[in-house]
Amino acid sequence: GDDGGGSGSSGDDKITLGFAQVGAESGWRTANTKSIQESAAAEGIELKFNDGQGKQENQIKAIRSFITQRVDVIAFSPVVESGWDPVLKEAKDAGIPVILTDRAVDSKDTSLYKTFLGSDFVEEGKKAGEWLVKEYEGKSDPVNIVELQGTPGAAPAIDRKEGFEEVIKADPKFKIVASQTGKFERTGGKQTMETMLQSVKDIDVLYAHNDDMGLGAIEAIEAAGKKPGQDIKIITVDAVKDGMTALSEGKINYIVECSPLLGPQLMDLVKKVNNKEEVPTRILTEETTFTPEQAKEALPNRKY
Amino acid sequence: MTFLKNRLVWPVAMLALLLLCALIFSDGFFDIRIQDGHLFGTPINILRASAPLVLVAVGMTLVISTGGIDLSVGSVMAVSGAMACLIIGDLANQNSVGGVTLAVVAAIALSLVLGLWNGFLVAVLGIQPIIATLILMVAGRGLAQLITSGQIINVQSSPYKVIGTGFVLGLPVSVLIAVAVLVIAALLTRRTALGLLLESVGGSPVASRLAGIQARRLTIMVYVVSAACAGIAGLIYSSNVSSADGNNAGNLIELDAILAVVIGGTALTGGRFSLAGTALGAILIATLDTTAQAVGIPPETTLVFKAVVVVVLCLAQSPAFRARLFRRPAARPAARAEVPA
Amino acid sequence: MGEPPAVLEMTGIRKIFPGVVALDGVDFRLLPGEIHALMGENGAGKSTLIKVLTGVYGIDGGEIRLSGRDVRFTGPLQAQQAGVSTVYQEVNLCANLSVAENIFIGRQPRRFGRIRWAEMRRRSADLLARLDLDVDVTAPLNTYSLAVQQMVAIARAIDIDAKVLILDEPTSSLDASEVAQLFAIMRRLRDAGVAILFVSHFLDQIYEVADRITVLRNGALIGEYRTSELPQVELVGKMIGKELATLEQLESRPRDSTEQLERGEPLLRAEGLGREGAIAPFTLAIHAGEVVGLAGLLGSGRTELARLLFGADKADSGHIEMGGKPVAMRSPRAAMAHGIAFSSENRRTEGLIGELSVRENIILALQAARGWTRPIARRRQDDLVAKYIKALQIRPDNPEIPVRNLSGGNQQKVLLARWLITEPKLLIIDEPTRGIDVGAKAEIQRLVAELSTGGMAVLFVSAELEEVLRLSHKIEVLRDRRLVEELENTGDVDADRVMHIIASGATS
Amino acid sequence: MIDVSTTPATNKSGPAAGRRRTYRPNAQYIPVLATLTLLIVMYTLGAVNYENFTHPSVILNLFTDNAFLMVVAVGMTFVILTGGIDLSVGAVIALTSTVAATLLQAGWPAGVVIPTVLLVGGVLGLGMGAVIHFFKVEPFIATLAGMFLARGVALLIDQNSIPITNGFWTGLAEARIVFEPGVYISAMALVALAVVAVAAVVLAWSRFGRNVYAIGGNADSALLMGLPVGRTRIGVYTLSGFCAALGGLIYSITTTSGYAGHGTGTELDAIAAVVIGGVLLTGGSGYVLGTVLGVLVLGMINTIVNFQSLNSWWARMAIGVLLFAFIVLQRLVTRRAK
Ligand SMILES: Nc1ncnc2c1ncn2[C@@H]1O[C@H](COP(=O)(O)OP(=O)(O)OP(=O)(O)O)[C@@H](O)[C@H]1O
Ligand SMILES: Nc1ncnc2c1ncn2[C@@H]1O[C@H](COP(=O)(O)OP(=O)(O)OP(=O)(O)O)[C@@H](O)[C@H]1O
Ligand SMILES: [Mg+2]
Ligand SMILES: [Mg+2]
């Protein structure tokens, strides 16, 4: 691209992008980071990367630091929705455009950022619910659902729960009989599932907020002598490679994709924003859903 | 000794109470059945879930007995699991027992090195334990992520799986490992003079030195032991799900471990310690989490539930609290009656 | 008789610790303007009576009246506010604070709520000057010896405007001049109408200052006497509950000073050993079977000298030879390996491990020397411990109670026992008789004499010159952190001569 | 006052003269000085290695970014000086920011919300202090329970992050003294500095402050010396709770939001800052100024890692290594000086 208007300290015509990541709390996140780093390198964009270690205060510090370092564009995945207005105003005052990735902010003042690129967690929950509704269409027996929630208070956990509930509540035969946290981890998923298997009779469906918990739960189900995917139907979100493998083996029945590969789209936006081109304020990542058959097809090309 | 016994009455009572709640509010909680020739059921799950915590807490007890603290156990767990899975993942045949043994040995050896590092900072450089181990807590997590490249490393190794999910004579291997380490630690400290010397160092480092105790060497040793325990716990943790997760393995386990130690009757200021108490404390904490789930307490409430249990338990254990609660009203007249003419 | 009404009256005081009746219906009264000595053996209950009075412990029975009003303090703060100022037995100050702060904390001079540091420093310097102590009041207390700390504690207590002043063994770590200084102040306070409760194991001191004496034995009251009406022997008899025959034994000198020691090769030779800021290089030889006494004033460097020999501190000049060969005393452990034992003067912070039991404390050094892999069998532990509990009359004689629950004197005996069971070649004992009652003191002195006869070398440090003279074959006199004189303890050496050397810094 | 002057009882002109003590420098300042020196060294290294590092906003941002941590660490300093520890501070930030946001959303005026929130923190601290003092529960455990409780209650109130639109809050969030465009110090940083100043004065010049040191030195002795140990001990936990609540307010102001996940791990940051600043964890020694330097050191480490633009795990290892280097150097410097 040509000279970044924000008087890059670099002086050359390379664009500098400051990217404040949430952290490295999961494989998904690492894939996301990697995608951004690789596409930045491919596009010749200089990337200043910061890991917020899951803390908002660190991300705010990082954004301030980017302002001090005079980057051309700032992009970040907000760890929470609220609380970005003051620091975004600073960026605005310094004339540095901001792009949100992966997660949104709830700011009223939409002039604070140029665009938001990412998935919609509520939508993901809805997709999971819709598949379930379709799967049990025409049957009237009650369906006992157990839910493995993410970390209490985390946005994806809250939204995926909300979206899912919204869809299934229309039909009274669907009943969430237990909903506990597995903290987005495999071990957590496994241990929580172990307990649920004991305390809940007749589980028909498991809905896990991410693949990892689902994979942990599968181990617990197998150890209890049941067949995952058949005795208990399993829906998860993310579609990481391990999850897709399990899906293709029929241990998971349905996965809602939540793609971490935002890099190319983001770099595209960065260049546009830097050139002061107009960009839409909301860009959804291209995401799909997978059934076992689709998984078998997609698996060989799965990178993460 | 009677004093110690008295202290442990309360965690036992609390454990009983939790199990009672589970019995009432969750049916099938106590169903233990034999499936595929091994024991199966929630109580067994609790024991299995508490195995890593028991291990970490045993090491922590020894560290605390010398008046120290080890915040790095969670990171060491992550590093150890990551190391083992990395090696196993690279094996040509992941099911080879030799290869897995090598991986396990390498992981524990790495943990020992990390423990040595902690011990060096504390005993030789004289850095306050909380800060010395904080360094490894932060950097160790980075190291674990480095080993796993931030991803979850999956392994398909049946020998490795045995550590976390296997059964021997119907009993879970992870539980057997934890019990073995506990027994070894108990024998080492109580059948030799190690326990006495540790308690002495914890009671007064200055006086211990003047009594000819090699406080420095002992201090290094307890950090090494603690790291070794954490390393084994990390193996169980990672073997349980046949994967290594550098980010989440052992996250915040240091707090639970310290809590277990204190519930078990060991003071954080060092000195007298009780390994049996620690094990009890660890099991109590594991039961707490499981019971909350079994009873169906919503996740966002679990923390409050845990707080209430901890507060009640600590108050019950506090002699000062019991004295205030029970003795007050009766004290004066009773004492007066005894005064001789 | 025209006795004024008592300021303090305690009646039927009862205090029970788990397993011990520390006070069993004790009556005690304190008149204004008197110095009242509280006497009794180690563990008799003196300190407990004091702590019960000031509310450190609650009581299980009895009444306390202060100036005619019923009181029951909930803590020292209340007692202090009611006019009872106390120096407890072990120095209870905050070593991390400056000397001045220790004297004034809790009652610092203030203006507009803000502490006036300069005034505080000035006033504490004045106060200490009156006790003839010239120290830097801004330095933290832990840079000073126990004796100085004791003086600071006393300074704090007497500066509090009190009607009752309690001094629990204030003199145990002071030298003669310090004691004299203290007594002068006590008399002055008494004349101003303050009631003073005084505890000491030094009979001479009691007879020097006390007007009346109350004797406790095993937590029970024996009686209250006028000092002038109670001869010393009788007092001792009442304290230990035995008759004159035993008392005569106590009086006998443990060692005949005319008998001379056959000296061969020295067991240990320190050659130019010294440490910057602690003690100037000195040369000293100790032979097997010899008792070497260290004499000197507070801070003259006796403790420092002893610590260097034990490797507790590192020497920065000179070396040590044992059996003619140079040895490195890098740590206490190394010294122990060469058969040296060191019982510290500071039993609470450098000696005992409070929460461990008597048994564990006694075997600690022996066990440490063997290493953790070779535990001492429990049977053997019990035997050894029982032997020394008996020999040193440690009370209570239950080896399993935490040592922190023992009375001060009994703690000292435990510390001594720890080192005796290691059967060292050289025993360094720093103030071993501090806070020990007459009977036990004689016992320890006899023990030292016996051990040396049996071939053990003893380096004996004591603030009590009498004791040093009585026991030593050879006396090393220290002054200003410098070894100034070595005296063969033959017939012509007496306290005056040693004092003279200490005062003038030179002989002849 | 009774006159206690005496005439010397013995003639000891000789030895008395010899007992004069030579002056020893106050060793207690050394850790603080060491921290300061090393902080300057760190800054210089950053300035040499990175572009824009010498920009004045780098230093000013340290104060703005860490205002809440500074306030929390000041409270923690009091607690640690008594030999205790307070693990609940991070959770109290979460609780107070959530409470504040919820109340503001419900339409309460800022003038009521602020005292309410501070009261919540203070009362929680008071409760923990009382449990610690009266029932002899270990501080670590009592405050760990407090941590569970505070975060648990925050989660119960609301799991979502709550935006704050109250004008007073947003106004404060943007209040600042601007030196030149992009170079400013925020109002919250000034609040933090004010708290530091007050705390320093209290510690050095009030009886309460000195009692804190005494208890840290030896609590048993302090009791026997007739100091109000209970009141002081409960006081420091109350103070720490209050400071954490204030920290929570600052957090909610700088982010104009409340969230049950705020302040995770802040307790460790605060403890680390206090210890790096030269306060002994066993209590009785250290200064608030040291704590401020400790906070700045942590901030500086963070800044360097930011400027270096490291991958996640390398960033963590770098933080560990920098922390290690700092602490070891500090250790060596203080050892040498003593
Ligand atoms: N905190 C305690 N717990 C249990 N027993 C105690 C405690 N304090 C003192 N005792 C016991 O009470 C008895 C009286 O002790 P006290 O300290 O009053 O003796 P003392 O007369 O002051 O002796 P000394 O001359 O050695 O100082 C002793 O048997 C001692 O072991
Ligand atoms: N009167 C005093 N004035 C100033 N400093 C003193 C005084 N007395 C002792 N000190 C200090 O106390 C410390 C301890 O001295 P040391 O223990 O060697 O003395 P000591 O001869 O063993 O006397 P004691 O043990 O009887 O106090 C030294 O650092 C010394 O400077
Ligand atoms: Mg006593
Ligand atoms: Mg001495």
mmCIF file of N, CA and C in Angstrom, chain B residues 188 191-194 196-197 199-204 206-214 218 221 270-272 332 334-336 338-340, chain C residues 12 14 16 24 60-63 72 307 310-312 332-333 336 349-353 355-357 360 363-365 367-368 372 375 418-419:
data_model
loop_
_atom_site.group_PDB
_atom_site.id
_atom_site.type_symbol
_atom_site.label_atom_id
_atom_site.label_comp_id
_atom_site.label_asym_id
_atom_site.label_seq_id
_atom_site.Cartn_x
_atom_site.Cartn_y
_atom_site.Cartn_z
ATOM 1 N N LEU B 188 8.644 -41.110 54.335
ATOM 2 C CA LEU B 188 9.912 -40.384 54.309
ATOM 3 C C LEU B 188 9.971 -39.333 55.411
ATOM 4 N N ARG B 191 9.069 -41.629 59.121
ATOM 5 C CA ARG B 191 9.930 -42.743 59.532
ATOM 6 C C ARG B 191 11.388 -42.324 59.592
ATOM 7 N N THR B 192 11.701 -41.225 58.921
ATOM 8 C CA THR B 192 13.046 -40.691 59.072
ATOM 9 C C THR B 192 12.903 -39.392 59.866
ATOM 10 N N ALA B 193 13.993 -38.691 59.989
ATOM 11 C CA ALA B 193 13.936 -37.456 60.764
ATOM 12 C C ALA B 193 13.569 -36.268 59.887
ATOM 13 N N LEU B 194 13.268 -36.552 58.619
ATOM 14 C CA LEU B 194 13.023 -35.450 57.690
ATOM 15 C C LEU B 194 11.916 -34.524 58.184
ATOM 16 N N LEU B 196 10.805 -33.900 61.146
ATOM 17 C CA LEU B 196 11.240 -33.076 62.279
ATOM 18 C C LEU B 196 12.097 -31.916 61.798
ATOM 19 N N LEU B 197 13.044 -32.232 60.914
ATOM 20 C CA LEU B 197 13.949 -31.178 60.459
ATOM 21 C C LEU B 197 13.195 -30.119 59.653
ATOM 22 N N GLU B 199 10.029 -29.318 59.987
ATOM 23 C CA GLU B 199 9.229 -28.535 60.923
ATOM 24 C C GLU B 199 10.092 -27.552 61.695
ATOM 25 N N SER B 200 11.306 -27.995 61.956
ATOM 26 C CA SER B 200 12.224 -27.121 62.674
ATOM 27 C C SER B 200 12.610 -25.914 61.816
ATOM 28 N N VAL B 201 12.914 -26.184 60.534
ATOM 29 C CA VAL B 201 13.255 -25.072 59.634
ATOM 30 C C VAL B 201 12.073 -24.106 59.522
ATOM 31 N N GLY B 202 10.882 -24.678 59.403
ATOM 32 C CA GLY B 202 9.698 -23.829 59.311
ATOM 33 C C GLY B 202 9.446 -23.066 60.592
ATOM 34 N N GLY B 203 9.738 -23.694 61.717
ATOM 35 C CA GLY B 203 9.495 -23.044 63.010
ATOM 36 C C GLY B 203 10.426 -21.880 63.237
ATOM 37 N N SER B 204 11.690 -22.048 62.944
ATOM 38 C CA SER B 204 12.647 -20.962 63.101
ATOM 39 C C SER B 204 13.906 -21.279 62.306
ATOM 40 N N VAL B 206 16.544 -19.491 61.844
ATOM 41 C CA VAL B 206 17.773 -19.079 62.530
ATOM 42 C C VAL B 206 18.171 -20.130 63.553
ATOM 43 N N ALA B 207 17.215 -20.503 64.387
ATOM 44 C CA ALA B 207 17.513 -21.484 65.411
ATOM 45 C C ALA B 207 17.922 -22.811 64.770
ATOM 46 N N SER B 208 17.301 -23.144 63.649
ATOM 47 C CA SER B 208 17.627 -24.405 62.991
ATOM 48 C C SER B 208 19.073 -24.407 62.513
ATOM 49 N N ARG B 209 19.489 -23.295 61.956
ATOM 50 C CA ARG B 209 20.866 -23.223 61.473
ATOM 51 C C ARG B 209 21.832 -23.425 62.625
ATOM 52 N N LEU B 210 21.526 -22.763 63.736
ATOM 53 C CA LEU B 210 22.418 -22.873 64.884
ATOM 54 C C LEU B 210 22.372 -24.264 65.503
ATOM 55 N N ALA B 211 21.331 -25.022 65.200
ATOM 56 C CA ALA B 211 21.286 -26.390 65.705
ATOM 57 C C ALA B 211 21.948 -27.344 64.717
ATOM 58 N N GLY B 212 22.541 -26.775 63.669
ATOM 59 C CA GLY B 212 23.291 -27.605 62.734
ATOM 60 C C GLY B 212 22.470 -28.208 61.616
ATOM 61 N N ILE B 213 21.273 -27.701 61.414
ATOM 62 C CA ILE B 213 20.444 -28.232 60.330
ATOM 63 C C ILE B 213 20.808 -27.539 59.033
ATOM 64 N N GLN B 214 20.888 -28.342 57.959
ATOM 65 C CA GLN B 214 21.226 -27.741 56.665
ATOM 66 C C GLN B 214 19.954 -27.201 56.032
ATOM 67 N N LEU B 218 17.671 -28.537 52.676
ATOM 68 C CA LEU B 218 16.304 -29.017 52.864
ATOM 69 C C LEU B 218 15.313 -28.169 52.067
ATOM 70 N N MET B 221 15.386 -29.043 48.569
ATOM 71 C CA MET B 221 14.764 -30.348 48.398
ATOM 72 C C MET B 221 13.245 -30.251 48.336
ATOM 73 N N GLY B 270 4.392 -22.151 58.489
ATOM 74 C CA GLY B 270 5.403 -23.194 58.558
ATOM 75 C C GLY B 270 5.377 -23.923 59.886
ATOM 76 N N GLY B 271 6.214 -24.938 59.963
ATOM 77 C CA GLY B 271 6.232 -25.749 61.179
ATOM 78 C C GLY B 271 5.407 -27.010 61.002
ATOM 79 N N ARG B 272 4.740 -27.401 62.055
ATOM 80 C CA ARG B 272 3.951 -28.636 62.063
ATOM 81 C C ARG B 272 3.123 -28.847 60.803
ATOM 82 N N ARG B 332 -18.104 -18.029 83.575
ATOM 83 C CA ARG B 332 -17.874 -17.444 84.895
ATOM 84 C C ARG B 332 -18.399 -18.283 86.056
ATOM 85 N N ALA B 334 -19.060 -21.352 86.332
ATOM 86 C CA ALA B 334 -18.340 -22.615 86.467
ATOM 87 C C ALA B 334 -16.999 -22.402 87.149
ATOM 88 N N ALA B 335 -16.292 -21.379 86.668
ATOM 89 C CA ALA B 335 -14.973 -21.119 87.222
ATOM 90 C C ALA B 335 -15.081 -20.772 88.708
ATOM 91 N N ARG B 336 -16.089 -20.022 89.023
ATOM 92 C CA ARG B 336 -16.244 -19.559 90.386
ATOM 93 C C ARG B 336 -16.452 -20.728 91.352
ATOM 94 N N GLU B 338 -15.295 -23.472 91.214
ATOM 95 C CA GLU B 338 -14.089 -24.258 91.466
ATOM 96 C C GLU B 338 -13.124 -23.586 92.428
ATOM 97 N N VAL B 339 -13.325 -22.291 92.637
ATOM 98 C CA VAL B 339 -12.350 -21.568 93.464
ATOM 99 C C VAL B 339 -12.346 -22.151 94.883
ATOM 100 N N PRO B 340 -11.188 -22.559 95.319
ATOM 101 C CA PRO B 340 -11.136 -23.144 96.661
ATOM 102 C C PRO B 340 -11.273 -22.065 97.719
ATOM 103 N N GLY C 12 -7.442 -15.467 95.459
ATOM 104 C CA GLY C 12 -7.918 -16.757 94.964
ATOM 105 C C GLY C 12 -7.710 -16.965 93.479
ATOM 106 N N ARG C 14 -6.810 -18.362 90.091
ATOM 107 C CA ARG C 14 -6.682 -19.712 89.591
ATOM 108 C C ARG C 14 -6.490 -19.653 88.084
ATOM 109 N N ILE C 16 -5.618 -22.334 84.834
ATOM 110 C CA ILE C 16 -5.338 -23.701 84.397
ATOM 111 C C ILE C 16 -4.965 -23.700 82.926
ATOM 112 N N ASP C 24 -2.932 -21.771 91.649
ATOM 113 C CA ASP C 24 -3.962 -22.497 92.366
ATOM 114 C C ASP C 24 -4.401 -21.687 93.579
ATOM 115 N N ASP C 60 -9.302 -18.427 85.486
ATOM 116 C CA ASP C 60 -10.341 -19.430 85.693
ATOM 117 C C ASP C 60 -10.976 -19.291 87.071
ATOM 118 N N GLY C 61 -10.587 -18.283 87.799
ATOM 119 C CA GLY C 61 -11.195 -18.085 89.100
ATOM 120 C C GLY C 61 -10.436 -17.019 89.863
ATOM 121 N N GLY C 62 -11.125 -16.352 90.800
ATOM 122 C CA GLY C 62 -10.460 -15.352 91.619
ATOM 123 C C GLY C 62 -10.843 -13.943 91.236
ATOM 124 N N GLU C 63 -10.318 -13.006 92.029
ATOM 125 C CA GLU C 63 -10.665 -11.612 91.809
ATOM 126 C C GLU C 63 -9.422 -10.746 91.787
ATOM 127 N N ARG C 72 -10.955 -6.562 85.516
ATOM 128 C CA ARG C 72 -10.506 -7.739 84.782
ATOM 129 C C ARG C 72 -10.129 -7.255 83.400
ATOM 130 N N ARG C 307 30.352 -16.762 68.888
ATOM 131 C CA ARG C 307 29.735 -17.105 67.596
ATOM 132 C C ARG C 307 30.792 -17.393 66.523
ATOM 133 N N PHE C 310 32.057 -20.868 66.781
ATOM 134 C CA PHE C 310 31.064 -21.869 66.383
ATOM 135 C C PHE C 310 30.733 -21.791 64.896
ATOM 136 N N GLY C 311 31.304 -20.805 64.218
ATOM 137 C CA GLY C 311 30.976 -20.681 62.792
ATOM 138 C C GLY C 311 29.598 -20.103 62.545
ATOM 139 N N ALA C 312 28.954 -19.563 63.573
ATOM 140 C CA ALA C 312 27.638 -18.949 63.393
ATOM 141 C C ALA C 312 27.792 -17.666 62.581
ATOM 142 N N PRO C 332 27.691 -23.607 61.495
ATOM 143 C CA PRO C 332 27.507 -24.311 62.757
ATOM 144 C C PRO C 332 27.646 -25.818 62.557
ATOM 145 N N ARG C 333 27.175 -26.269 61.410
ATOM 146 C CA ARG C 333 27.240 -27.695 61.156
ATOM 147 C C ARG C 333 28.674 -28.189 61.140
ATOM 148 N N MET C 336 29.950 -28.342 64.571
ATOM 149 C CA MET C 336 29.418 -29.504 65.284
ATOM 150 C C MET C 336 30.168 -30.766 64.899
ATOM 151 N N THR C 349 14.787 -16.661 70.108
ATOM 152 C CA THR C 349 14.880 -16.518 68.653
ATOM 153 C C THR C 349 15.989 -17.364 68.030
ATOM 154 N N GLU C 350 16.998 -17.699 68.823
ATOM 155 C CA GLU C 350 18.112 -18.440 68.227
ATOM 156 C C GLU C 350 18.243 -19.833 68.792
ATOM 157 N N GLY C 351 17.399 -20.150 69.748
ATOM 158 C CA GLY C 351 17.558 -21.432 70.407
ATOM 159 C C GLY C 351 16.435 -22.392 70.104
ATOM 160 N N LEU C 352 15.343 -22.194 70.793
ATOM 161 C CA LEU C 352 14.292 -23.201 70.743
ATOM 162 C C LEU C 352 13.348 -22.977 69.572
ATOM 163 N N ILE C 353 12.691 -24.049 69.183
ATOM 164 C CA ILE C 353 11.636 -23.956 68.179
ATOM 165 C C ILE C 353 10.330 -24.105 68.953
ATOM 166 N N GLU C 355 7.099 -24.282 68.706
ATOM 167 C CA GLU C 355 5.944 -25.168 68.594
ATOM 168 C C GLU C 355 6.317 -26.638 68.661
ATOM 169 N N LEU C 356 7.607 -26.925 68.565
ATOM 170 C CA LEU C 356 8.005 -28.322 68.701
ATOM 171 C C LEU C 356 8.020 -28.719 70.174
ATOM 172 N N SER C 357 7.936 -30.005 70.412
ATOM 173 C CA SER C 357 7.841 -30.476 71.788
ATOM 174 C C SER C 357 9.204 -30.430 72.471
ATOM 175 N N GLU C 360 11.435 -33.072 71.013
ATOM 176 C CA GLU C 360 11.988 -32.757 69.700
ATOM 177 C C GLU C 360 13.068 -31.686 69.792
ATOM 178 N N ILE C 363 16.359 -33.352 71.099
ATOM 179 C CA ILE C 363 17.147 -34.209 70.206
ATOM 180 C C ILE C 363 17.561 -33.518 68.915
ATOM 181 N N LEU C 364 17.105 -32.281 68.729
ATOM 182 C CA LEU C 364 17.265 -31.632 67.428
ATOM 183 C C LEU C 364 18.712 -31.595 66.929
ATOM 184 N N ALA C 365 19.614 -31.132 67.782
ATOM 185 C CA ALA C 365 20.992 -30.969 67.322
ATOM 186 C C ALA C 365 21.629 -32.321 67.032
ATOM 187 N N GLN C 367 20.127 -35.015 66.145
ATOM 188 C CA GLN C 367 19.523 -35.517 64.923
ATOM 189 C C GLN C 367 20.089 -34.802 63.705
ATOM 190 N N ALA C 368 20.246 -33.495 63.827
ATOM 191 C CA ALA C 368 20.773 -32.724 62.702
ATOM 192 C C ALA C 368 22.166 -33.207 62.353
ATOM 193 N N TRP C 372 19.157 -36.501 58.150
ATOM 194 C CA TRP C 372 17.777 -36.939 58.268
ATOM 195 C C TRP C 372 17.557 -38.405 57.955
ATOM 196 N N PRO C 375 17.420 -41.599 61.483
ATOM 197 C CA PRO C 375 16.647 -41.113 62.627
ATOM 198 C C PRO C 375 17.073 -41.808 63.915
ATOM 199 N N ARG C 418 19.734 -29.928 74.944
ATOM 200 C CA ARG C 418 19.948 -30.203 73.524
ATOM 201 C C ARG C 418 21.434 -30.396 73.227
ATOM 202 N N TRP C 419 22.246 -29.531 73.829
ATOM 203 C CA TRP C 419 23.671 -29.596 73.493
ATOM 204 C C TRP C 419 24.390 -30.653 74.290
#
